[in-house]
GROMACS .gro file of C-alpha atoms in nm:
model
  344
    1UNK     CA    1   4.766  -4.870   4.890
    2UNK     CA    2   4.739  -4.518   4.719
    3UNK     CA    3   5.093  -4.330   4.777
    4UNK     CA    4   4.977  -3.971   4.847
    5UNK     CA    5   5.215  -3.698   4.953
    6UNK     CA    6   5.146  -3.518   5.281
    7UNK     CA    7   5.296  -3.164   5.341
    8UNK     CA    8   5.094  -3.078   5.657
    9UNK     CA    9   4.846  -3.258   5.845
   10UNK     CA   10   4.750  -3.128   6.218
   11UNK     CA   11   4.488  -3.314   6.440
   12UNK     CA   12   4.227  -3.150   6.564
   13UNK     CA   13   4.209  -2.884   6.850
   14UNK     CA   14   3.997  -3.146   7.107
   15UNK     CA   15   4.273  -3.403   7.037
   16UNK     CA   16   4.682  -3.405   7.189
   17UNK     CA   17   4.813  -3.581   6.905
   18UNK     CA   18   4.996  -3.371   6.677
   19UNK     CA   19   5.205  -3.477   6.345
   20UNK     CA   20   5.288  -3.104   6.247
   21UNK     CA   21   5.369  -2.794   6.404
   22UNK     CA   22   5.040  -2.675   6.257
   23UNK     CA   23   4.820  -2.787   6.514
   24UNK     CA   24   4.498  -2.922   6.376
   25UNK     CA   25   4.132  -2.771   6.367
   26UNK     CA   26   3.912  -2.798   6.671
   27UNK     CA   27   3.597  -3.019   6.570
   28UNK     CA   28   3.306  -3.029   6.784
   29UNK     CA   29   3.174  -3.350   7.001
   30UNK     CA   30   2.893  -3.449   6.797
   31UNK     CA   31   2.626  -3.428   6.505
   32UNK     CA   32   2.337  -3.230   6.641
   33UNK     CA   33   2.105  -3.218   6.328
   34UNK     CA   34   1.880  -3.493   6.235
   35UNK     CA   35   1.756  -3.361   5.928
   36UNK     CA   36   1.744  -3.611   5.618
   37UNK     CA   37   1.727  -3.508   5.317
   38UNK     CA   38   1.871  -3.616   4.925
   39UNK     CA   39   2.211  -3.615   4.834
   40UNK     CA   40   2.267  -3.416   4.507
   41UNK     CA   41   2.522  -3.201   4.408
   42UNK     CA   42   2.425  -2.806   4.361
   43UNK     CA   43   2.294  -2.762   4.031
   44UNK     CA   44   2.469  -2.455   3.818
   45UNK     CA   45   2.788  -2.457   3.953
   46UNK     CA   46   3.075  -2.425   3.741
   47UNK     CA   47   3.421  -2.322   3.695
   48UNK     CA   48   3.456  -1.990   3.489
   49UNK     CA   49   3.642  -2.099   3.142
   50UNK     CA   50   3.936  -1.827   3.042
   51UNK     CA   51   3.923  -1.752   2.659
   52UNK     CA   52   4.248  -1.544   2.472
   53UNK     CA   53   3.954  -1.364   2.304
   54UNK     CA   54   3.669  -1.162   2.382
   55UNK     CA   55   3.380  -1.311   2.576
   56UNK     CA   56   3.025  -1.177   2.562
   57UNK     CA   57   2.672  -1.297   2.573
   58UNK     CA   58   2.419  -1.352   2.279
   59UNK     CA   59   2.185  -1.053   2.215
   60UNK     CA   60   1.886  -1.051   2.519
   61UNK     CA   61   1.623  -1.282   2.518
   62UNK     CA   62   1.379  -0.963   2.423
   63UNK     CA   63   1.559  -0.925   2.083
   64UNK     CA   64   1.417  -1.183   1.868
   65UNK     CA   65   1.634  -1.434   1.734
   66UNK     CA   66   1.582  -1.549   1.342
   67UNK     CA   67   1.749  -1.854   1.193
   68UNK     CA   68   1.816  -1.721   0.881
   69UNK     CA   69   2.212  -1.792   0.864
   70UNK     CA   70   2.243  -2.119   0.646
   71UNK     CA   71   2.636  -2.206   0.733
   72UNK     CA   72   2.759  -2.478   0.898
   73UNK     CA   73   2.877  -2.484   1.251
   74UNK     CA   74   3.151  -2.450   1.335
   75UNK     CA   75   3.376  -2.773   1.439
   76UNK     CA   76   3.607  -2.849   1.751
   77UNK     CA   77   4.011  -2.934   1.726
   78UNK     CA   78   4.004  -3.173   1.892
   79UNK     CA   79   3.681  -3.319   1.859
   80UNK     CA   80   3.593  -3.411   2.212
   81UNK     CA   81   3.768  -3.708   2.429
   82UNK     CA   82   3.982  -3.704   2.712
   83UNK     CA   83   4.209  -3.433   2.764
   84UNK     CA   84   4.395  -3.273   3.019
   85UNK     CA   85   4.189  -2.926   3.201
   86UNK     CA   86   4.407  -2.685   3.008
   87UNK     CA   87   4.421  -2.807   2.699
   88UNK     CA   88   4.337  -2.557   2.424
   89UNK     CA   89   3.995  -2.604   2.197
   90UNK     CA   90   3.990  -2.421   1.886
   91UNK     CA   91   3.672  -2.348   1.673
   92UNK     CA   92   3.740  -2.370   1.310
   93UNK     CA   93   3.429  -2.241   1.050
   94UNK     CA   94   3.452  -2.333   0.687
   95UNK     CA   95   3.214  -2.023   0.574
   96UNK     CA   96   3.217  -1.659   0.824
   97UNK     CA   97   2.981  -1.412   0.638
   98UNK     CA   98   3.137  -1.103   0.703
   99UNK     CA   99   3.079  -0.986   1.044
  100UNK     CA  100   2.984  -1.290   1.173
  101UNK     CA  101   3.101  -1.445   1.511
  102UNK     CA  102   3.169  -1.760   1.664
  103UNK     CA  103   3.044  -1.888   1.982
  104UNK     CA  104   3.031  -2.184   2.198
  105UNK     CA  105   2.837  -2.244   2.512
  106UNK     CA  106   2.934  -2.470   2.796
  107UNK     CA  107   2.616  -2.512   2.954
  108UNK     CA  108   2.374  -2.637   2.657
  109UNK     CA  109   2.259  -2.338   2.501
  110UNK     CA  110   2.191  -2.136   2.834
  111UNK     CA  111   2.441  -1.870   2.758
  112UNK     CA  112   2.682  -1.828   2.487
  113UNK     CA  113   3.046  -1.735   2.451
  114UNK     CA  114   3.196  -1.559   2.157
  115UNK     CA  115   3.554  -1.694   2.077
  116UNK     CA  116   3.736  -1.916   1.815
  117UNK     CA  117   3.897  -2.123   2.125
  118UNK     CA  118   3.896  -2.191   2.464
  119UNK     CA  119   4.079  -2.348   2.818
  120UNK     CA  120   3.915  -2.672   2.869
  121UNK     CA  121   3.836  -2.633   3.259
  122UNK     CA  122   3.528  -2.805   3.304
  123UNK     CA  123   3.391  -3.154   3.103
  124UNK     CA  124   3.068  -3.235   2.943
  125UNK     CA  125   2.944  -3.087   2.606
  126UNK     CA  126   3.016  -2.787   2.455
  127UNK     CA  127   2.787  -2.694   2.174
  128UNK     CA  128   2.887  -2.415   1.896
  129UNK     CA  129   2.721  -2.204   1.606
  130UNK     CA  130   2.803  -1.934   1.428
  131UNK     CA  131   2.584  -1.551   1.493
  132UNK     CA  132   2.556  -1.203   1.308
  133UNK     CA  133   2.347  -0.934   1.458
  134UNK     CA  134   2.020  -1.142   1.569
  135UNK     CA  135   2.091  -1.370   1.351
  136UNK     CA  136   2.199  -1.742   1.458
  137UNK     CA  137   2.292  -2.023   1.227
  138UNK     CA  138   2.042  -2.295   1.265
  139UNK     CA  139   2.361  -2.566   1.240
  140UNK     CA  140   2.544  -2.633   1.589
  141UNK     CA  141   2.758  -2.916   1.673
  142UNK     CA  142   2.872  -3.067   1.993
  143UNK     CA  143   3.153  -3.225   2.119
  144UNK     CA  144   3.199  -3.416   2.478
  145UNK     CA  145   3.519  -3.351   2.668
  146UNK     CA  146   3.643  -3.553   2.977
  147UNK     CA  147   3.889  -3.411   3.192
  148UNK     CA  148   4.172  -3.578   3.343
  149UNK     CA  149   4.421  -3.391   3.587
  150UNK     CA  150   4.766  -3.455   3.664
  151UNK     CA  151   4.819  -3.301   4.023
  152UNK     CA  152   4.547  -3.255   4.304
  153UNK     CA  153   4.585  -3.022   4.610
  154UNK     CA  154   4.345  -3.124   4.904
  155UNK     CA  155   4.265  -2.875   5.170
  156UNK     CA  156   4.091  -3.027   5.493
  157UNK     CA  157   4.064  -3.105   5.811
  158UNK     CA  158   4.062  -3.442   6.040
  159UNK     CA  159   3.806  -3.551   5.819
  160UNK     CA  160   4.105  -3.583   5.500
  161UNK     CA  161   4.356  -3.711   5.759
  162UNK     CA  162   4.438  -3.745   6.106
  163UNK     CA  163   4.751  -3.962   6.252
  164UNK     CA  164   4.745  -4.190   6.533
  165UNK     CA  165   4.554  -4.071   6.855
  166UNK     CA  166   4.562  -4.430   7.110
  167UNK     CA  167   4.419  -4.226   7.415
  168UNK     CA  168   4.107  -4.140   7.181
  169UNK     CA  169   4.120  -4.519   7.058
  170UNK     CA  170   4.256  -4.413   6.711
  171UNK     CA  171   4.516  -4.610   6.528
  172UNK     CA  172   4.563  -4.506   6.141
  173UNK     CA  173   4.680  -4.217   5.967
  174UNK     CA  174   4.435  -4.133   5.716
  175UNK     CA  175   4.041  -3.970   5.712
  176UNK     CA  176   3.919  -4.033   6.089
  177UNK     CA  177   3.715  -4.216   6.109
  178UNK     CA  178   3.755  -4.460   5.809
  179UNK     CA  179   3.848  -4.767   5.874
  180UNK     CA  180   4.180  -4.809   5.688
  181UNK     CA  181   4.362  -4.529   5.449
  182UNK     CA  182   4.213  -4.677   5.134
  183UNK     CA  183   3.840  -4.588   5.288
  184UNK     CA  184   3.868  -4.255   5.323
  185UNK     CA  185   3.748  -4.010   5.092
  186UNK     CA  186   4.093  -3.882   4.945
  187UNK     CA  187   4.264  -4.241   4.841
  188UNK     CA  188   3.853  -4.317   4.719
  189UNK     CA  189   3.867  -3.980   4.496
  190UNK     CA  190   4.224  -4.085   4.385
  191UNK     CA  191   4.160  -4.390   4.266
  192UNK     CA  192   3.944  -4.286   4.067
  193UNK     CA  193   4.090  -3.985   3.890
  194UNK     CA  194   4.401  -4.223   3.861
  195UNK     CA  195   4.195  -4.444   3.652
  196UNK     CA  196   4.233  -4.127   3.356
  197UNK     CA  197   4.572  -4.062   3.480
  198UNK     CA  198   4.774  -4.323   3.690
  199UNK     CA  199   5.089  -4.087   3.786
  200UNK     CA  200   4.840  -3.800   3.948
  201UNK     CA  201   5.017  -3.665   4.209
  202UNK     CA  202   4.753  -3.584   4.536
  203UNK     CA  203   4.955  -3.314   4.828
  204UNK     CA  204   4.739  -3.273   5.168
  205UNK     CA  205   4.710  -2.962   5.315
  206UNK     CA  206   4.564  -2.873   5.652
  207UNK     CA  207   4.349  -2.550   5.663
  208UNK     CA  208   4.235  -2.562   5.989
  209UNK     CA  209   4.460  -2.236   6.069
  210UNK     CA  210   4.180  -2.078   5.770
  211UNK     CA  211   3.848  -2.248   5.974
  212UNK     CA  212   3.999  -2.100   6.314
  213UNK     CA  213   4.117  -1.796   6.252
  214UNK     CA  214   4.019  -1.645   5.959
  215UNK     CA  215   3.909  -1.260   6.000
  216UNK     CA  216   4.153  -1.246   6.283
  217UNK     CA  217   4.498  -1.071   6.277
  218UNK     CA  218   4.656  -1.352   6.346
  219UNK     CA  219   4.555  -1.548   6.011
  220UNK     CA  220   4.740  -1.485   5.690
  221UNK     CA  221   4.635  -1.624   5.372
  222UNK     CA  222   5.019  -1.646   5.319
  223UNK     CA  223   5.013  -2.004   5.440
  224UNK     CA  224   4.923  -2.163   5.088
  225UNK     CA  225   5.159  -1.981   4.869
  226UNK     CA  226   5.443  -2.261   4.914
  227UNK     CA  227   5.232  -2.529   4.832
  228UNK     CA  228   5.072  -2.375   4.575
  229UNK     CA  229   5.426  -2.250   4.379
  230UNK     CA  230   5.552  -2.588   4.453
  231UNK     CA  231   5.275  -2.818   4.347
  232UNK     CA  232   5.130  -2.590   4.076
  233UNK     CA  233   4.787  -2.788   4.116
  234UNK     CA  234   4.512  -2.846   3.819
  235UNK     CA  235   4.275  -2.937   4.077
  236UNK     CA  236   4.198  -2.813   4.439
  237UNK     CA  237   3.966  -2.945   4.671
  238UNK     CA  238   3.839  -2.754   4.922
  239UNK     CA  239   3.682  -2.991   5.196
  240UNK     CA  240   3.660  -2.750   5.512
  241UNK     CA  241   3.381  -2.643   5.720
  242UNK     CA  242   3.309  -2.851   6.031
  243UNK     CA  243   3.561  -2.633   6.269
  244UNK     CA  244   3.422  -2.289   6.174
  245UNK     CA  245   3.251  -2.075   6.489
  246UNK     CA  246   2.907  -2.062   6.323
  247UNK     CA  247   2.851  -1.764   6.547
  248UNK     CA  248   3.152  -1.576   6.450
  249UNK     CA  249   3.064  -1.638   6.052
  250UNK     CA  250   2.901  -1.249   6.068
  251UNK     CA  251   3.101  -1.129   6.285
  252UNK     CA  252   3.487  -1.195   6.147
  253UNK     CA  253   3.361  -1.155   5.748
  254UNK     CA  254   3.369  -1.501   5.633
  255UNK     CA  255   3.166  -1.418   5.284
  256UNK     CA  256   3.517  -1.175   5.220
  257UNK     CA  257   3.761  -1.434   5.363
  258UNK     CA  258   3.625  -1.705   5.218
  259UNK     CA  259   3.605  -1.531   4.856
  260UNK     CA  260   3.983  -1.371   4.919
  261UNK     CA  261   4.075  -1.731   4.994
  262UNK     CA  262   3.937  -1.892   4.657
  263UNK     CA  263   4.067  -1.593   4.439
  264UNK     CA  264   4.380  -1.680   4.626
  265UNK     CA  265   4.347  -2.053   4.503
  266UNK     CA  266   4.210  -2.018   4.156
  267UNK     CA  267   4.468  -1.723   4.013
  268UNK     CA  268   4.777  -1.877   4.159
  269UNK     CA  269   4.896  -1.867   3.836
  270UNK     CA  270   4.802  -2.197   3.627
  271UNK     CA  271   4.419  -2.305   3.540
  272UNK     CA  272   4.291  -2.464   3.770
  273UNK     CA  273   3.984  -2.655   3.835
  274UNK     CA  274   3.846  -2.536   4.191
  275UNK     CA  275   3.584  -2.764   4.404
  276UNK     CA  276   3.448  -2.657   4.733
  277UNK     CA  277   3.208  -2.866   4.972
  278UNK     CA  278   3.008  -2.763   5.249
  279UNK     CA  279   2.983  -2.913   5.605
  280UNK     CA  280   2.866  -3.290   5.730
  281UNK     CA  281   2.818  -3.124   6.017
  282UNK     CA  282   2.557  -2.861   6.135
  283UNK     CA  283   2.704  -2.535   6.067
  284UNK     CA  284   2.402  -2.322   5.895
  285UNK     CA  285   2.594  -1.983   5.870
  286UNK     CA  286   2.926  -2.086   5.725
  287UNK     CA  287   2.769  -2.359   5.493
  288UNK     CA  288   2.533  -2.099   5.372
  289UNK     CA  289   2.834  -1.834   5.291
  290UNK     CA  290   3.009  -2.137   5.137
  291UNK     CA  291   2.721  -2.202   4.912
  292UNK     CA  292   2.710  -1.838   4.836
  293UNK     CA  293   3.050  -1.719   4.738
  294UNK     CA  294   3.166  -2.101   4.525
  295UNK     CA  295   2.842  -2.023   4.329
  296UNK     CA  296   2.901  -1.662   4.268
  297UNK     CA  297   3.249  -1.757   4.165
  298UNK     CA  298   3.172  -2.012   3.940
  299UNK     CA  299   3.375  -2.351   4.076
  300UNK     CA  300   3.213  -2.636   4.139
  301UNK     CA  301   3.022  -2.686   4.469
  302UNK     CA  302   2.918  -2.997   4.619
  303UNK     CA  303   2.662  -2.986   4.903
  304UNK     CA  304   2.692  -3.238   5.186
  305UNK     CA  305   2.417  -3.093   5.361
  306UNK     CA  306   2.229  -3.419   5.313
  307UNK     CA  307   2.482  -3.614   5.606
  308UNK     CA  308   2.440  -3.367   5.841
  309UNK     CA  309   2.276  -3.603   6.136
  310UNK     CA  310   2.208  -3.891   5.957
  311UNK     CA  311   2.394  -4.163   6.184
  312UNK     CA  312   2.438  -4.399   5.891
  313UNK     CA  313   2.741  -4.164   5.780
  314UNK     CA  314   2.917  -4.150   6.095
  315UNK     CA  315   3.136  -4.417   6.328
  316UNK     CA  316   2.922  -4.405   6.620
  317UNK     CA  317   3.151  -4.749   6.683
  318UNK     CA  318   3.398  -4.507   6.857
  319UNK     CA  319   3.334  -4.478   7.205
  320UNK     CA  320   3.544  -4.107   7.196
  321UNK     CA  321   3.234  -3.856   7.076
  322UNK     CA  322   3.482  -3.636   6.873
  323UNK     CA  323   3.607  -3.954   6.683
  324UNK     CA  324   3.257  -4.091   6.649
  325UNK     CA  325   3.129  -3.777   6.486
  326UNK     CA  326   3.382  -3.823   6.195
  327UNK     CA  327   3.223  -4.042   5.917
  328UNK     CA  328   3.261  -4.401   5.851
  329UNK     CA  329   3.352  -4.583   5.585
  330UNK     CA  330   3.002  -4.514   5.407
  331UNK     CA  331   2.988  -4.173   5.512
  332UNK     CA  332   3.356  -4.167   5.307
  333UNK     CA  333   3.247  -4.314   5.032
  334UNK     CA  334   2.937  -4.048   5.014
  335UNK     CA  335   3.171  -3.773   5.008
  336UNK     CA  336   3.415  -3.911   4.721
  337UNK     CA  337   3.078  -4.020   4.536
  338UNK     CA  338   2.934  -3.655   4.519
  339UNK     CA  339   3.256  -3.508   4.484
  340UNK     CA  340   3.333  -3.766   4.131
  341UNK     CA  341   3.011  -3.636   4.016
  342UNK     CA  342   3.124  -3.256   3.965
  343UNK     CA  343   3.457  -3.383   3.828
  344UNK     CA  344   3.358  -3.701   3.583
   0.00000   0.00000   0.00000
């Protein structure tokens, strides 16, 4: 079994058990949707890679671009491989005609960054050339990066872990409703990021205080700072959603909250590689924001939408209806499976 250190876990409002003095988020009875639809991670998100230098775009696609700059491309130090998310990239030309730039791009050739090195946040391949003016060398070279991180910060719900609840007919302390710790999505995830790293270190943290009372006076934002100084994460998931008030989304600002609450996570202090996921349950107006603002931001966003009422996911096995709309061992799996794919 995965060793994973837990610094607060609360079960959720509907339930009496409670392992913390946080108590846990409230979670609704059911899954009300039945729409299907594809599981696929949100295309275009990414997190926003910090440069030492100066970062601007190429000249606009109106002003034509001529290949008349015979150089080489500039190469990468080190040339791709598996690193960990902040090591530093350097771009290294062997001819600059004089007033010439470097620049890389991190999304293949959609937009372009000017900069002789960069934070590696994100994997995949970076390409690089070399431009003056309007004028971009007709050489680029690419190099693939994988990332590996050495210490993950979950924030969640039941739905990352709940402890033993007998009068709802639940026995483990892990994800409800997976069947035993190493089938929910967290030890899933772990396992594999371990495979690049076998000491990661994972740290649970409950935000259900954030998905009940955010935009209220009683909610400070306060309430990660401890775990954040003391963890100093590379990586934080952000796997909340399914105890929001959908009809208090407009009304208590949770666009703002939610965006002071990832600016909150992703300047701590360290780089850090930011993930959010929406809902598995039906919650429109909060999924919607969460789409929104992780987009906007640039970190990663992984869209669950597709489990939202598809019974498959979830442990209808349970006779309790709050434990039965938690998801199985499949609907586990699903979530660790879309989640690897904005992190591999």
């Amino acid at each position: 079994m995965l060793a994973i250190l837990l610094l607060v876990i609360g079960c959720t409002k509907d339930y009496p058990a409670v392992v913390s003095n946080k108590q846990a988020p409230p979670e609704p009875s059911g899954v009300t949707s039945t729409t299907a639809c594809s599981c696929t991670t949100s295309p275009g998100s990414s997190t926003t890679v910090t440069s030492p230098v100066s970062i601007t775009t190429s000249p606009p696609a109106t002003v034509p671009q001529i290949d008349t700059l015979k150089v080489p491309a500039p190469l990468f130090s080190p040339d791709g491989g598996t690193f960990h998310i902040r090591t530093q990239v350097r771009l290294t030309a062997d001819a600059l005609p004089l007033g010439a730039v470097i620049e890389y791009s991190l999304d293949n050739g959609a937009t372009w960054q000017t900069g002789s090195q960069f934070t590696l946040i994100t994997g995949g391949t970076v390409l690089s050339r070399i431009r003056s003016g309007n004028k971009v060398s007709l050489s680029r070279s690419s190099a693939v990066f994988n990332l590996y991180f050495e210490r993950m910060l979950v924030i969640g719900n039941s739905i990352m872990n709940h402890g033993p609840a007998p009068d709802l007919g639940w026995f483990n302390n892990n994800g409800m409703a997976a069947s035993a710790p190493e089938k929910d999505f967290v030890h899933l995830l772990t396992g594999r990021l371990r495979a690049f790293y076998p000491t990661m270190t994972v740290t649970l943290q409950s935000g259900g205080n954030f998905e009940r009372q955010f935009g209220t006076t009683d909610y400070s934002f306060d309430e990660f700072k401890e775990s954040l100084q003391q963890v100093q994460p590379d990586l934080i998931l952000v796997r909340l959603g399914e105890n929001i008030d959908d009809s208090q989304v407009p009304k208590r600002g949770f666009e703002t909250q939610l965006s002071q609450l990832l600016d909150g996570l992703a300047n701590y202090g360290q780089p850090v590689r930011v993930v959010c996921t929406t809902s598995v349950w039906q919650q429109p107006q909060a999924d919607a924001i969460i789409r929104k603002v992780t987009t906007e931001k640039g970190h990663a966003l992984v869209d669950l939408s597709c489990m939202v009422g598809q019974s498959q996911y979830f442990a209808s096995q349970y006779t309790n209806l709050g434990v039965a709309a938690h998801p199985n061992d499949t609907g586990m799996q699903r979530i660790a499976d879309l989640i690897w794919e904005k992190l591999k």
